[in-house]
Short mmCIF file of C-alpha atoms in Angstrom, two decimals:
data_model
loop_
_atom_site.label_atom_id
_atom_site.label_comp_id
_atom_site.label_asym_id
_atom_site.label_seq_id
_atom_site.Cartn_x
_atom_site.Cartn_y
_atom_site.Cartn_z
CA ARG A 10 62.98 94.43 93.76
CA PHE A 11 60.47 92.08 92.13
CA VAL A 12 60.54 89.15 94.56
CA ALA A 13 62.07 90.14 97.91
CA LYS A 14 60.29 93.47 98.28
CA PRO A 15 56.74 92.07 97.81
CA CYS A 16 57.63 89.24 100.23
CA ALA A 17 58.87 91.77 102.78
CA LEU A 18 55.75 93.90 102.49
CA GLY A 19 53.59 90.77 102.75
CA LEU A 20 55.39 89.89 105.99
CA LYS A 21 54.80 93.46 107.23
CA VAL A 22 58.46 94.41 107.32
CA GLN A 23 58.83 98.10 108.13
CA ALA A 24 59.28 99.97 104.84
CA ASN A 25 60.14 103.42 106.17
CA GLY A 26 63.64 104.28 107.30
CA PRO A 27 64.81 106.56 110.15
CA GLN A 28 63.33 110.04 110.49
CA LYS A 29 65.00 112.53 108.14
CA ALA A 30 66.71 115.66 109.43
CA GLN A 31 65.19 118.96 108.37
CA PRO A 32 67.09 120.63 105.47
CA ASN A 33 69.78 123.05 106.61
CA ALA A 34 72.55 124.15 104.22
CA ILE A 35 75.07 125.13 106.93
CA LEU A 36 74.74 121.95 108.96
CA GLU A 37 74.73 119.85 105.78
CA LYS A 38 78.00 121.44 104.68
CA VAL A 39 79.58 120.70 108.08
CA PHE A 40 78.26 117.13 107.97
CA THR A 41 79.52 116.32 104.47
CA ALA A 42 82.76 118.31 104.38
CA ILE A 43 84.05 118.55 107.95
CA THR A 44 82.70 116.07 110.51
CA LYS A 45 79.70 113.87 111.26
CA HIS A 46 80.43 114.05 114.99
CA PRO A 47 81.05 117.71 115.94
CA ASP A 48 82.80 118.43 119.23
CA GLU A 49 81.57 120.84 121.93
CA LYS A 50 83.46 123.81 120.54
CA ARG A 51 82.00 123.37 117.04
CA LEU A 52 78.52 122.79 118.46
CA GLU A 53 78.70 126.07 120.38
CA GLY A 54 79.87 127.91 117.26
CA LEU A 55 77.03 126.47 115.18
CA SER A 56 74.59 127.31 117.96
CA LYS A 57 75.57 131.01 117.83
CA GLN A 58 75.62 131.04 114.02
CA LEU A 59 72.17 129.47 113.60
CA ASP A 60 70.59 130.73 116.84
CA TRP A 61 69.74 127.12 117.74
CA ASP A 62 70.31 125.51 121.11
CA VAL A 63 73.09 122.89 121.27
CA ARG A 64 70.67 120.03 121.93
CA SER A 65 68.75 120.78 118.72
CA ILE A 66 71.99 120.71 116.73
CA GLN A 67 72.98 117.39 118.35
CA ARG A 68 69.57 116.02 117.46
CA TRP A 69 69.99 117.17 113.84
CA PHE A 70 73.37 115.41 113.51
CA ARG A 71 71.93 112.22 115.05
CA GLN A 72 69.04 112.21 112.60
CA ARG A 73 71.37 112.98 109.68
CA ARG A 74 73.68 110.10 110.60
CA ASN A 75 70.73 107.73 110.99
CA GLN A 76 69.42 108.88 107.63
CA GLU A 77 72.33 107.15 105.88
CA LYS A 78 71.59 103.77 107.42
CA PRO A 79 69.59 101.30 105.30
CA SER A 80 65.96 100.67 106.15
CA THR A 81 64.75 97.34 107.54
CA LEU A 82 63.06 96.68 104.19
CA ARG A 83 66.32 97.08 102.30
CA LYS A 84 68.19 94.84 104.75
CA PHE A 85 65.47 92.18 104.45
CA CYS A 86 65.80 92.27 100.65
CA GLU A 87 69.60 91.94 100.88
CA SER A 88 69.29 88.98 103.24
CA MET A 89 66.68 87.28 101.08
CA TRP A 90 68.91 87.62 98.02
CA ARG A 91 71.83 86.10 99.89
CA PHE A 92 69.69 83.38 101.41
CA THR A 93 68.48 82.45 97.91
CA PHE A 94 72.02 82.39 96.53
CA TYR A 95 73.49 80.35 99.40
CA LEU A 96 70.62 77.86 99.32
CA TYR A 97 70.96 77.42 95.57
CA ILE A 98 74.76 77.12 95.45
CA PHE A 99 74.91 74.82 98.50
CA THR A 100 72.27 72.52 96.96
CA TYR A 101 74.17 72.56 93.67
CA GLY A 102 77.43 71.78 95.46
CA VAL A 103 75.96 68.85 97.39
CA ARG A 104 74.37 67.40 94.24
CA PHE A 105 77.67 67.72 92.37
CA LEU A 106 79.91 66.39 95.15
CA LYS A 107 77.84 63.33 96.04
CA LYS A 108 78.72 61.92 92.59
CA THR A 109 82.46 62.48 93.06
CA PRO A 110 84.92 60.04 94.69
CA TRP A 111 86.80 62.78 96.59
CA LEU A 112 83.81 63.61 98.80
CA TRP A 113 84.13 60.24 100.53
CA ASN A 114 87.90 59.84 100.20
CA THR A 115 89.91 63.08 100.26
CA ARG A 116 93.02 61.28 98.92
CA GLN A 117 91.20 61.19 95.60
CA CYS A 118 91.69 64.97 95.44
CA TRP A 119 95.34 64.28 94.55
CA SER A 120 94.90 61.20 92.35
CA GLY A 121 96.40 61.97 88.94
CA TYR A 122 97.25 65.56 89.89
CA PRO A 123 97.96 67.86 88.06
CA TYR A 124 96.45 66.07 85.03
CA GLN A 125 92.86 66.15 86.25
CA PRO A 126 90.14 67.06 83.71
CA LEU A 127 88.10 70.21 84.41
CA MET A 128 84.49 69.02 84.31
CA PRO A 129 81.86 71.54 83.07
CA ASP A 130 79.89 71.24 86.35
CA LEU A 131 83.01 72.01 88.38
CA HIS A 132 83.88 74.96 86.12
CA TYR A 133 80.37 76.40 86.53
CA TYR A 134 80.52 75.93 90.33
CA TYR A 135 83.81 77.82 90.53
CA ILE A 136 82.82 80.70 88.25
CA VAL A 137 79.52 81.35 90.06
CA GLU A 138 81.18 81.31 93.50
CA LEU A 139 84.02 83.57 92.32
CA SER A 140 81.52 86.04 90.81
CA PHE A 141 79.59 86.18 94.06
CA TYR A 142 82.65 86.87 96.20
CA TRP A 143 83.88 89.58 93.83
CA SER A 144 80.48 91.24 94.21
CA LEU A 145 80.73 91.05 98.01
CA MET A 146 84.16 92.65 97.99
CA PHE A 147 83.11 95.57 95.78
CA SER A 148 79.77 96.15 97.51
CA GLN A 149 81.61 96.76 100.81
CA PHE A 150 82.72 100.14 99.46
CA ILE A 151 79.21 101.33 98.57
CA ASP A 152 77.46 99.85 101.61
CA VAL A 153 77.32 101.49 105.05
CA LYS A 154 80.76 101.07 106.59
CA ARG A 155 80.71 98.48 109.37
CA LYS A 156 82.93 98.00 112.38
CA ASP A 157 84.37 94.78 110.91
CA PHE A 158 85.17 96.34 107.52
CA GLY A 159 88.89 95.49 107.75
CA ILE A 160 88.28 91.89 108.83
CA MET A 161 85.65 91.31 106.14
CA PHE A 162 87.79 92.93 103.44
CA THR A 163 90.71 90.67 104.44
CA HIS A 164 88.37 87.69 104.31
CA HIS A 165 87.09 88.58 100.83
CA ILE A 166 90.65 89.08 99.54
CA VAL A 167 91.71 85.68 100.94
CA THR A 168 88.60 83.98 99.54
CA VAL A 169 88.95 85.44 96.03
CA THR A 170 92.69 84.66 96.04
CA LEU A 171 92.03 81.09 97.18
CA ILE A 172 89.37 80.43 94.54
CA THR A 173 91.52 81.96 91.77
CA PHE A 174 94.75 80.30 92.90
CA SER A 175 93.17 76.84 93.27
CA TYR A 176 91.58 77.21 89.82
CA VAL A 177 94.85 78.26 88.15
CA THR A 178 96.86 75.47 89.83
CA ASN A 179 94.08 72.90 89.23
CA LEU A 180 93.53 72.30 92.96
CA THR A 181 89.83 72.42 92.20
CA ARG A 182 88.75 69.13 93.77
CA VAL A 183 89.58 70.17 97.31
CA GLY A 184 88.35 73.66 96.39
CA THR A 185 84.83 72.35 95.82
CA LEU A 186 84.86 70.75 99.29
CA ILE A 187 85.91 74.05 100.87
CA LEU A 188 83.23 76.04 99.01
CA CYS A 189 80.40 73.67 99.92
CA LEU A 190 81.46 73.47 103.57
CA HIS A 191 81.50 77.27 103.91
CA ASP A 192 78.09 77.80 102.33
CA ALA A 193 76.24 75.61 104.86
CA ALA A 194 76.26 78.03 107.82
CA ASP A 195 75.45 81.12 105.76
CA ILE A 196 72.02 79.79 104.77
CA VAL A 197 70.96 79.64 108.42
CA LEU A 198 72.49 83.06 109.18
CA GLU A 199 70.52 84.83 106.46
CA ALA A 200 67.33 83.03 107.52
CA ALA A 201 67.91 84.24 111.10
CA LYS A 202 68.36 87.81 109.91
CA MET A 203 65.15 87.68 107.86
CA ALA A 204 63.23 86.33 110.85
CA ASN A 205 64.61 89.15 112.95
CA TYR A 206 63.56 91.81 110.42
CA CYS A 207 60.06 90.28 110.46
CA LYS A 208 60.09 90.65 114.28
CA CYS A 209 59.82 86.88 114.82
CA GLN A 210 62.20 87.10 117.76
CA LYS A 211 61.88 83.51 119.03
CA LEU A 212 62.42 82.08 115.55
CA SER A 213 65.33 84.45 115.01
CA ASP A 214 67.00 83.40 118.27
CA LEU A 215 66.49 79.71 117.46
CA LEU A 216 67.97 80.13 113.98
CA PHE A 217 70.85 82.15 115.37
CA LEU A 218 71.73 79.43 117.88
CA THR A 219 71.43 76.85 115.08
CA PHE A 220 73.77 78.98 112.99
CA ALA A 221 76.25 79.14 115.89
CA VAL A 222 76.31 75.33 116.18
CA VAL A 223 76.62 74.78 112.41
CA PHE A 224 79.33 77.44 112.08
CA ILE A 225 81.47 76.14 114.94
CA VAL A 226 81.11 72.47 113.95
CA SER A 227 81.89 73.15 110.28
CA ARG A 228 84.65 75.78 110.69
CA LEU A 229 86.40 74.57 113.87
CA GLY A 230 85.69 70.85 113.52
CA ILE A 231 85.18 69.60 109.99
CA TYR A 232 87.37 72.21 108.26
CA PRO A 233 90.64 71.50 110.15
CA LEU A 234 90.07 67.73 110.54
CA TRP A 235 88.91 67.17 106.95
CA ILE A 236 90.24 69.97 104.75
CA LEU A 237 93.47 71.05 106.48
CA ASN A 238 94.35 67.42 107.16
CA THR A 239 94.29 66.57 103.45
CA THR A 240 96.04 69.75 102.25
CA LEU A 241 98.76 69.70 104.91
CA PHE A 242 99.47 65.96 105.13
CA GLU A 243 97.78 63.86 102.44
CA LEU A 244 98.79 66.26 99.66
CA TYR A 245 102.41 66.25 100.83
CA GLU A 246 102.46 62.42 101.07
CA ALA A 247 100.97 62.04 97.59
CA LEU A 248 102.96 64.65 95.64
CA GLY A 249 105.85 65.79 97.79
CA ASN A 250 106.97 69.39 98.16
CA PHE A 251 106.19 72.09 95.57
CA PRO A 252 105.70 75.90 95.82
CA ALA A 253 101.93 75.97 95.22
CA LEU A 254 101.42 73.67 98.21
CA TRP A 255 102.81 76.22 100.65
CA VAL A 256 100.96 79.20 99.18
CA PHE A 257 97.69 77.27 99.22
CA ASN A 258 98.14 76.11 102.81
CA VAL A 259 99.11 79.56 104.08
CA LEU A 260 95.87 80.98 102.65
CA LEU A 261 93.85 78.15 104.20
CA ILE A 262 95.47 78.72 107.60
CA VAL A 263 94.69 82.48 107.40
CA LEU A 264 91.09 81.48 106.73
CA GLN A 265 91.14 79.25 109.81
CA ILE A 266 92.44 82.12 111.97
CA LEU A 267 89.45 84.19 110.81
CA HIS A 268 87.18 81.25 111.68
CA CYS A 269 88.55 81.23 115.23
CA PHE A 270 88.01 84.98 115.60
CA TRP A 271 84.41 84.81 114.36
CA SER A 272 83.66 81.73 116.45
CA TYR A 273 84.70 83.64 119.57
CA LEU A 274 82.30 86.46 118.67
CA ILE A 275 79.50 84.03 117.83
CA ILE A 276 79.87 82.23 121.16
CA LYS A 277 79.77 85.61 122.91
CA ALA A 278 76.61 86.60 121.03
CA ALA A 279 75.02 83.19 121.63
CA TYR A 280 75.67 83.53 125.36
CA LYS A 281 73.89 86.87 125.34
CA ALA A 282 71.01 85.38 123.35
CA ILE A 283 70.56 82.63 125.95
CA SER A 284 71.07 84.78 129.05
CA LYS A 285 69.09 87.83 127.93
CA GLY A 286 66.68 86.22 125.49
CA LYS A 287 67.69 88.35 122.51
CA VAL A 288 70.39 88.45 119.89
CA ALA A 289 72.97 91.19 119.44
CA LYS A 290 72.37 94.13 117.16
CA ASP A 291 73.42 94.77 113.58
CA ALA A 292 76.06 97.49 113.35
CA ARG A 293 74.18 99.02 110.42
CA SER A 294 70.87 98.84 112.30
CA ASP A 295 71.79 100.85 115.35
CA VAL A 296 69.73 104.00 115.02
CA GLU A 297 71.16 106.49 117.47
CA SER A 298 68.66 107.54 120.08
CA SER A 299 68.39 109.90 123.02
CA SER A 300 66.19 109.73 126.08
CA ASP A 301 64.98 113.28 125.42
CA GLU A 302 63.70 112.46 121.92
CA GLU A 303 60.35 110.77 121.73
CA GLU A 304 60.36 110.98 117.95
CA THR A 305 63.68 109.19 117.49
CA VAL A 306 63.39 105.75 115.89
CA PRO A 307 64.12 102.95 118.40
CA ARG A 308 67.07 100.67 117.86
CA SER A 309 66.24 97.52 115.93
CA LYS A 310 67.49 94.17 117.10
CA ALA A 311 69.17 92.64 114.09
CA LEU A 312 71.80 90.04 113.32
CA HIS A 313 74.83 91.40 111.56
CA SER A 314 76.63 89.58 108.05
CA ALA A 315 81.15 89.23 105.22
CA ILE A 316 82.02 86.01 107.31
CA ALA A 317 79.44 87.18 105.04
CA THR A 318 80.95 87.20 105.78
CA ASN A 319 82.84 88.10 101.30
CA GLY A 320 81.96 89.38 105.31
CA THR A 321 80.37 88.38 105.02
CA SER A 322 78.73 87.73 105.38
CA GLY A 323 79.46 87.13 106.09
CA ALA A 324 78.75 89.31 106.07
CA ASN A 325 76.90 89.13 104.10
CA GLY A 326 76.41 90.55 103.96
CA THR A 327 76.30 91.46 102.86
CA ASN A 328 77.06 91.11 103.02
CA GLY A 329 78.29 90.14 106.44
CA TYR A 330 79.50 88.51 109.82
CA LEU A 331 80.54 89.66 113.24
CA THR A 332 81.40 92.92 114.88
CA GLY A 333 82.17 93.09 118.57
CA THR A 334 79.35 90.99 119.92
CA THR A 335 77.34 90.96 116.72
CA CYS A 336 76.71 88.30 114.17
CA SER A 337 77.22 89.13 110.48
CA GLU A 338 77.46 87.97 106.78
CA GLU A 339 79.79 86.20 104.23
CA HIS A 340 82.59 83.65 104.67
#
C-alpha cells in the first residue's frame, strides 16, 4: 500500500480494473446464488423476464465475472511484495549458509545428529519461511481461484509439513539448503511478472526465459543430485534406518514430482515465448472478451505464480506457478 502502489503508479501500471456490470438485482441473484455461467435455457428465461436480448445478458455475465478478477495494479503490488520477500530471504539464506560447513560438504548435515545445536540464525530462518508459506496456503482461499488450485494447495501442504517435520526432528541443516535452493527461481519469476504488468514485454520475456533456466537447473539438476542424494544415501550411510528418514524422503520425493510437472509446463510456456514472441497468460488475468464488444477490456498478457508456487508461487503467488501453459507463483 505504501511502497508498491506508488511504485506501480510511477511506472504507469494500469490502476483501473475491468469494466463493471450495470446493477441488476435479478441477474445479481442468479450470479451469486445459482450460476456464473448460465446455460441457453436459463438465458432465454432471463431474457423474457427482463425484456433483454440474450446477447446483452451474456455480456452482463461476462462483465460480472471479470469484475471479480484483480486489477493489474493489485497484481503488481502482490508480485512486488513477493519479490521483496524472496530477495530478502534468499540473501539471508546465502549469507547464513556460506558460514556453515554443510553448504560445501552435505555429509556435515548428519555429523553429530540428532544432538545438533539450534543456532538463533537458523531458528529465525525457519520461522520466517514457515510463516510465509502458511500465509500462502491461507491466502489461496481468499484469492481468485486458479486452475492449479489443487496442485498449489498440495504443494503448500507438503512444504509446510516438510518445514515443520524437519524442525521437530532436528533435520534443519539440510532443511536450510532446501529452502535457499527453492527461493532462487522465485525472485526471477516475480521480477518477470512485474515487468509484464509494466508492459515491458521484451524484459518480461527475457526474465521469464531466465526463470525457466534457473528453475529447471535448480529443481531438476541440483535438487536431486545434491539434496536427494544426501537424504537418500548419505543420511542412511551415516545413521542407518529410522522412521523419520522414510517420512522425510517421501515428502521430498513428492516435492520432486511437483518439480517435474511444473518444469514440463515451463518448457511448454518457454517454447511459446520463443516461437510467438510472448509469454503465456495469467489465469487470473484473462478478462473474457467478445468480438462484438468494443468496450470489453482486452486480455492482459501476464505470467502466472504457488510453485508460488505456497503455488506458488508459486504461485505466488501468490501467490503462484503454472496452469496449463502458464507460469505461476510459490514453490
